[in-house]
Short mmCIF file of C-alpha atoms and ligand atoms in Angstrom, two decimals:
data_model
loop_
_atom_site.label_atom_id
_atom_site.label_comp_id
_atom_site.label_asym_id
_atom_site.label_seq_id
_atom_site.Cartn_x
_atom_site.Cartn_y
_atom_site.Cartn_z
CA MET A 131 4.73 -21.29 9.02
CA ILE A 132 6.86 -20.59 5.92
CA PHE A 133 8.73 -17.28 5.91
CA LYS A 134 7.23 -15.36 3.03
CA THR A 135 8.08 -11.95 1.49
CA ARG A 136 6.64 -10.34 -1.60
CA PHE A 137 7.23 -7.64 -4.19
CA ALA A 138 4.06 -5.98 -5.34
CA PRO A 139 4.59 -3.57 -8.26
CA SER A 140 1.90 -1.72 -10.20
CA PRO A 141 2.30 -2.10 -13.98
CA THR A 142 2.00 1.67 -14.60
CA GLY A 143 5.55 2.49 -15.64
CA PRO A 144 9.02 1.09 -15.80
CA LEU A 145 10.75 -0.41 -12.80
CA HIS A 146 13.49 1.84 -11.54
CA LEU A 147 16.33 1.49 -9.21
CA GLY A 148 14.12 1.91 -6.05
CA HIS A 149 11.85 -1.05 -7.23
CA ALA A 150 14.90 -3.13 -7.95
CA TYR A 151 16.21 -2.45 -4.37
CA SER A 152 12.92 -3.35 -2.85
CA ALA A 153 12.52 -6.66 -4.90
CA MET A 154 16.18 -7.75 -4.32
CA LEU A 155 15.90 -7.04 -0.59
CA ALA A 156 12.65 -9.03 -0.23
CA HIS A 157 14.12 -11.82 -2.44
CA ASP A 158 17.47 -12.04 -0.47
CA LEU A 159 15.60 -11.96 2.85
CA ALA A 160 13.41 -14.85 1.89
CA GLY A 161 16.47 -16.74 0.61
CA SER A 162 18.38 -16.12 3.84
CA GLU A 163 15.45 -17.60 5.87
CA ASP A 164 14.85 -20.58 3.61
CA GLY A 165 11.50 -18.96 2.80
CA GLN A 166 9.66 -17.92 -0.32
CA PHE A 167 9.67 -14.75 -2.42
CA LEU A 168 6.24 -14.08 -4.10
CA LEU A 169 5.33 -11.61 -6.78
CA ARG A 170 1.93 -9.86 -7.00
CA ILE A 171 0.77 -7.50 -9.73
CA GLU A 172 -1.16 -4.57 -8.28
CA ASP A 173 -3.27 -3.62 -11.18
CA ILE A 174 -6.51 -2.36 -9.57
CA ASP A 175 -5.90 1.06 -11.31
CA GLN A 176 -6.99 -0.18 -14.73
CA SER A 177 -6.82 3.33 -16.12
CA ARG A 178 -3.01 3.36 -15.69
CA SER A 179 -2.05 -0.36 -15.83
CA ARG A 180 -0.69 -1.61 -19.20
CA PRO A 181 0.23 -5.21 -20.25
CA HIS A 182 3.51 -4.05 -21.72
CA TRP A 183 4.58 -2.61 -18.32
CA GLU A 184 3.73 -5.99 -16.77
CA GLU A 185 5.89 -7.78 -19.33
CA GLN A 186 8.69 -5.40 -18.71
CA ILE A 187 8.46 -6.02 -14.92
CA TYR A 188 8.80 -9.78 -15.47
CA ASP A 189 11.68 -9.27 -17.82
CA ASP A 190 13.60 -6.84 -15.55
CA LEU A 191 13.14 -9.09 -12.53
CA ARG A 192 14.32 -12.20 -14.27
CA TRP A 193 17.29 -10.22 -15.64
CA LEU A 194 18.04 -9.30 -12.00
CA GLU A 195 18.13 -13.03 -11.34
CA LEU A 196 15.07 -13.18 -9.16
CA CYS A 197 12.62 -16.02 -9.26
CA TRP A 198 9.15 -16.61 -7.88
CA PRO A 199 6.54 -19.36 -7.87
CA GLU A 200 3.65 -19.33 -10.41
CA PRO A 201 0.80 -18.57 -10.63
CA ILE A 202 1.34 -14.94 -9.84
CA MET A 203 -1.44 -13.19 -7.91
CA ARG A 204 -2.98 -10.27 -9.74
CA GLN A 205 -5.32 -7.88 -8.05
CA SER A 206 -7.69 -7.63 -11.04
CA ASP A 207 -8.60 -11.32 -10.49
CA ARG A 208 -9.62 -10.58 -6.96
CA LEU A 209 -12.38 -7.96 -7.22
CA ALA A 210 -15.02 -10.32 -5.68
CA VAL A 211 -12.76 -10.71 -2.53
CA TYR A 212 -12.52 -6.95 -2.14
CA ASP A 213 -16.22 -6.61 -2.70
CA ARG A 214 -17.02 -9.20 0.06
CA ALA A 215 -14.79 -7.28 2.55
CA LEU A 216 -16.55 -3.99 1.72
CA ASP A 217 -19.94 -5.63 2.26
CA ASP A 218 -18.78 -6.81 5.66
CA LEU A 219 -17.42 -3.47 6.76
CA TRP A 220 -20.56 -1.71 5.41
CA SER A 221 -22.91 -4.00 7.23
CA ARG A 222 -21.05 -3.24 10.44
CA GLY A 223 -21.63 0.46 9.93
CA LEU A 224 -17.87 1.29 9.40
CA LEU A 225 -18.08 2.86 5.96
CA TYR A 226 -19.77 5.91 4.51
CA PRO A 227 -20.12 7.34 1.02
CA CYS A 228 -18.30 10.47 0.08
CA THR A 229 -18.11 12.34 -3.21
CA CYS A 230 -16.05 15.31 -1.98
CA ASN A 231 -13.24 16.09 -4.45
CA ARG A 232 -9.78 17.36 -3.64
CA LYS A 233 -10.90 20.98 -3.84
CA ASP A 234 -13.89 20.41 -1.49
CA ILE A 235 -11.55 18.79 0.98
CA ALA A 236 -8.91 21.47 0.79
CA ALA A 237 -11.53 24.14 1.30
CA ALA A 238 -13.31 22.34 4.26
CA ALA A 239 -9.98 21.57 5.86
CA SER A 240 -8.75 25.21 5.75
CA ALA A 241 -12.03 26.74 7.06
CA PRO A 242 -11.14 29.23 9.76
CA GLN A 243 -12.32 27.07 12.68
CA GLU A 244 -10.16 24.18 11.47
CA GLY A 245 -6.74 25.84 11.68
CA VAL A 246 -3.95 24.60 9.42
CA PRO A 247 -4.82 21.51 7.42
CA LEU A 248 -3.03 18.49 8.65
CA HIS A 249 -1.60 15.77 6.24
CA GLY A 250 -1.86 12.02 6.69
CA PRO A 251 -0.70 9.13 4.54
CA ASP A 252 -3.24 9.92 1.79
CA GLY A 253 -2.86 13.73 1.80
CA ILE A 254 -4.99 16.25 3.77
CA ILE A 255 -6.72 14.58 6.60
CA TYR A 256 -10.33 14.26 5.66
CA PRO A 257 -12.30 16.90 7.64
CA GLY A 258 -15.32 14.59 7.98
CA THR A 259 -17.81 16.62 5.76
CA CYS A 260 -19.80 13.50 4.71
CA HIS A 261 -19.49 11.69 8.05
CA GLY A 262 -22.97 10.96 9.26
CA LYS A 263 -24.57 11.32 5.75
CA ARG A 264 -25.01 7.58 5.39
CA ARG A 265 -28.58 6.95 4.25
CA ASP A 266 -28.77 3.83 2.19
CA THR A 267 -29.03 0.43 3.70
CA GLN A 268 -27.53 -1.18 0.58
CA ARG A 269 -23.82 -0.39 -0.09
CA PRO A 270 -23.50 2.00 -2.96
CA THR A 271 -21.02 0.60 -5.55
CA ASP A 272 -20.64 3.64 -7.67
CA ILE A 273 -19.54 6.16 -4.94
CA PRO A 274 -16.25 6.29 -3.07
CA LEU A 275 -16.49 4.86 0.45
CA ARG A 276 -14.55 6.03 3.52
CA LEU A 277 -13.62 4.18 6.64
CA ASP A 278 -15.08 5.74 9.77
CA MET A 279 -11.76 5.69 11.69
CA ALA A 280 -13.27 6.72 15.07
CA ALA A 281 -15.88 3.98 14.79
CA ALA A 282 -13.16 1.41 13.75
CA GLY A 283 -11.04 2.50 16.74
CA ARG A 284 -14.01 2.06 19.09
CA VAL A 285 -14.82 -1.40 17.78
CA LEU A 286 -11.16 -2.47 18.23
CA THR A 287 -10.68 -0.99 21.74
CA GLY A 288 -14.13 -1.02 23.17
CA SER A 289 -13.41 2.60 24.25
CA ALA A 290 -13.86 6.15 22.96
CA GLN A 291 -10.74 7.38 24.87
CA PRO A 292 -8.06 8.99 22.57
CA GLY A 293 -5.43 7.26 24.62
CA ALA A 294 -6.90 3.73 24.12
CA LYS A 295 -4.38 1.44 22.48
CA VAL A 296 -5.66 0.12 19.16
CA GLY A 297 -2.83 -2.20 18.07
CA ALA A 298 0.81 -2.41 17.20
CA PHE A 299 3.12 -3.80 14.57
CA HIS A 300 6.71 -4.98 14.55
CA GLU A 301 9.16 -2.92 12.46
CA SER A 302 12.44 -4.61 11.67
CA GLY A 303 13.57 -1.81 9.34
CA ALA A 304 12.88 1.77 10.23
CA GLY A 305 10.29 4.50 9.66
CA PRO A 306 11.27 7.86 8.33
CA ASN A 307 12.16 9.19 11.78
CA GLY A 308 14.03 6.03 12.81
CA GLU A 309 11.01 4.30 14.41
CA THR A 310 11.84 0.63 14.99
CA GLY A 311 10.83 -2.35 17.05
CA THR A 312 7.34 -2.43 18.42
CA ILE A 313 5.22 0.49 17.06
CA PRO A 314 2.01 0.81 19.12
CA PHE A 315 -0.68 3.34 18.26
CA SER A 316 -3.78 4.69 19.93
CA LEU A 317 -7.31 5.71 18.87
CA GLY A 318 -6.19 9.39 18.94
CA ASP A 319 -3.35 8.66 16.61
CA LEU A 320 -5.75 7.23 14.15
CA THR A 321 -8.21 10.07 14.20
CA ASP A 322 -5.58 12.85 14.38
CA THR A 323 -2.92 11.65 12.00
CA ILE A 324 -4.86 9.48 9.56
CA GLY A 325 -8.56 10.13 9.55
CA ASP A 326 -11.24 8.56 7.38
CA VAL A 327 -9.36 7.12 4.44
CA ILE A 328 -10.96 6.06 1.26
CA LEU A 329 -11.39 2.17 1.04
CA SER A 330 -13.36 2.02 -2.17
CA ARG A 331 -12.38 4.39 -5.02
CA ARG A 332 -14.46 5.41 -7.86
CA ASP A 333 -14.02 3.09 -10.92
CA MET A 334 -11.95 0.68 -8.84
CA GLY A 335 -14.31 -0.90 -6.32
CA THR A 336 -11.44 -1.08 -3.93
CA SER A 337 -8.34 0.87 -2.83
CA TYR A 338 -4.64 0.24 -2.31
CA HIS A 339 -5.12 -0.08 1.51
CA LEU A 340 -7.99 -2.59 1.36
CA SER A 341 -6.47 -4.73 -1.43
CA VAL A 342 -2.94 -4.87 0.02
CA VAL A 343 -4.27 -6.18 3.28
CA LEU A 344 -6.50 -8.83 1.83
CA ASP A 345 -3.78 -9.96 -0.61
CA ASP A 346 -0.92 -10.11 1.91
CA ALA A 347 -3.13 -12.29 4.02
CA ALA A 348 -4.28 -14.48 1.09
CA GLN A 349 -0.62 -15.02 0.01
CA GLY A 350 0.43 -15.87 3.62
CA ILE A 351 3.01 -13.01 3.66
CA THR A 352 4.90 -13.06 6.98
CA HIS A 353 7.28 -10.18 6.26
CA VAL A 354 6.27 -7.18 4.26
CA VAL A 355 9.32 -5.42 2.72
CA ARG A 356 8.64 -2.03 1.20
CA GLY A 357 9.77 1.57 1.13
CA GLN A 358 9.67 3.99 4.01
CA ASP A 359 7.17 6.07 2.11
CA LEU A 360 4.51 3.45 3.21
CA PHE A 361 5.51 3.47 6.83
CA GLU A 362 2.62 5.90 7.79
CA SER A 363 0.09 3.63 5.93
CA THR A 364 1.00 0.58 7.94
CA ARG A 365 -1.31 1.68 10.92
CA ILE A 366 -4.25 1.78 8.41
CA HIS A 367 -3.24 -1.75 7.27
CA VAL A 368 -3.07 -3.00 10.91
CA VAL A 369 -6.50 -1.61 11.68
CA LEU A 370 -8.01 -3.35 8.60
CA GLN A 371 -6.41 -6.59 9.51
CA ALA A 372 -7.86 -6.39 13.01
CA LEU A 373 -11.30 -5.49 11.63
CA LEU A 374 -11.23 -8.35 9.09
CA GLY A 375 -9.79 -10.97 11.35
CA LEU A 376 -6.54 -11.27 9.40
CA PRO A 377 -2.99 -11.72 10.85
CA THR A 378 -0.62 -8.85 10.99
CA PRO A 379 2.68 -9.64 9.32
CA GLN A 380 6.04 -8.16 10.38
CA TYR A 381 7.18 -5.06 8.45
CA LEU A 382 10.53 -4.03 7.10
CA HIS A 383 10.42 -0.49 5.66
CA HIS A 384 13.62 0.30 3.84
CA ARG A 385 15.36 3.56 2.87
CA LEU A 386 14.29 5.10 -0.37
CA ILE A 387 16.74 5.25 -3.26
CA ARG A 388 17.25 8.88 -4.15
CA ASP A 389 18.78 10.49 -7.20
CA ASP A 390 21.77 12.79 -7.00
CA VAL A 391 19.75 15.82 -5.80
CA GLY A 392 17.94 13.73 -3.14
CA LYS A 393 14.61 13.66 -4.88
CA ARG A 394 12.83 10.38 -4.46
CA LEU A 395 12.72 8.35 -7.64
CA ALA A 396 9.36 8.34 -9.27
CA LYS A 397 8.28 6.12 -12.12
CA ARG A 398 8.20 9.10 -14.48
CA ASP A 399 11.96 9.53 -13.98
CA ASP A 400 12.68 7.08 -16.78
CA ALA A 401 16.34 8.09 -16.65
CA ARG A 402 16.64 5.56 -13.77
CA ALA A 403 14.57 2.78 -15.35
CA ILE A 404 16.24 -0.64 -15.04
CA SER A 405 15.77 -1.05 -18.81
CA LYS A 406 17.89 2.01 -19.46
CA TYR A 407 20.76 0.65 -17.39
CA ARG A 408 20.41 -2.72 -19.16
CA ALA A 409 20.51 -0.93 -22.56
CA GLU A 410 23.74 0.84 -21.40
CA GLY A 411 25.31 -2.43 -20.68
CA ALA A 412 25.08 -2.61 -16.79
CA SER A 413 25.02 -6.00 -15.17
CA PRO A 414 22.72 -7.24 -12.34
CA ALA A 415 25.84 -6.90 -10.07
CA ASP A 416 26.24 -3.27 -11.09
CA ILE A 417 22.58 -2.67 -10.10
CA ARG A 418 23.17 -4.30 -6.78
CA ALA A 419 26.21 -2.18 -6.20
CA MET A 420 24.42 1.06 -7.24
CA VAL A 421 21.78 0.45 -4.47
CA GLY A 422 24.25 -0.69 -1.86
CA LEU A 423 23.49 -4.41 -1.81
N1 LIG B 1888 1.86 -1.43 -5.58
C1 LIG B 1888 2.49 -0.71 -4.43
C2 LIG B 1888 3.63 0.20 -5.07
O1 LIG B 1888 3.89 0.13 -6.25
C3 LIG B 1888 3.06 -1.70 -3.40
C4 LIG B 1888 2.98 -1.15 -2.09
C5 LIG B 1888 3.32 -2.22 -0.99
O2 LIG B 1888 4.39 -2.76 -1.15
O3 LIG B 1888 2.61 -2.35 -0.05
O4 LIG B 1888 4.11 1.08 -4.38
ZN1 ZN B 1889 -17.44 13.88 1.13
#
């Protein structure tokens, strides 16, 4: 098996220092293992993806002296693959439609009997309002679909016990609280700290979680290198891999590059865009030094 890492940017804004760090780390790791570094364009959000951002990504990565094999995988070419996986999960009774908006969810989650709303990787943990409202036998394609996490956990463990072990992944970096090594999780962890996440978004016909799992498997990625902000999402990905019969890669979650006041860099902070440093005369070695590589 070839050691493979990837960098999977969304072309919705300029690459900043944090992206450069992630890409260089994945690239260097593949190099040190005689492996391959792949690029994937995550453009399922067509309302925000722009060709000029994609061009800027290639240009910045080449300038950083990174290289990758062609052709590049792009998510907008793979909608049929996502569709088939949704059909599969739907036919197994693991998805249900939900049209609750943010306000509905916040209101239901803070109803008196619910206590303080808890947050998972995708925001407030879905209070389950539409759970059990599945009527159609055909999968609706124009309505968001949620994964029934309790049902998924039962399928994977053959048990309804909260303590039943669902799966595990290997972390060779660290989570936000220093989690490292083998990270096991139980059915109760899934229902209490993640909940019924959306697998098919309106106007996308897929979601980040579903696409990333199918794409990592299709590209044969053995080591996923990405920011610590996605550590909590990894359990969702491991569940989906198990449900869809896909291998679980190893994970390396890296520290986030923060600005001077400790705020995580976001794409809108154009002040830290790689293109800005380039325009100011920085070299690739300067960028490496800035992120501590
Ligand atoms: N497209 C995602 C991002 O820009 C990549 C997430 C991942 O590496 O899994 O954050
Ligand atoms: Zn709903």
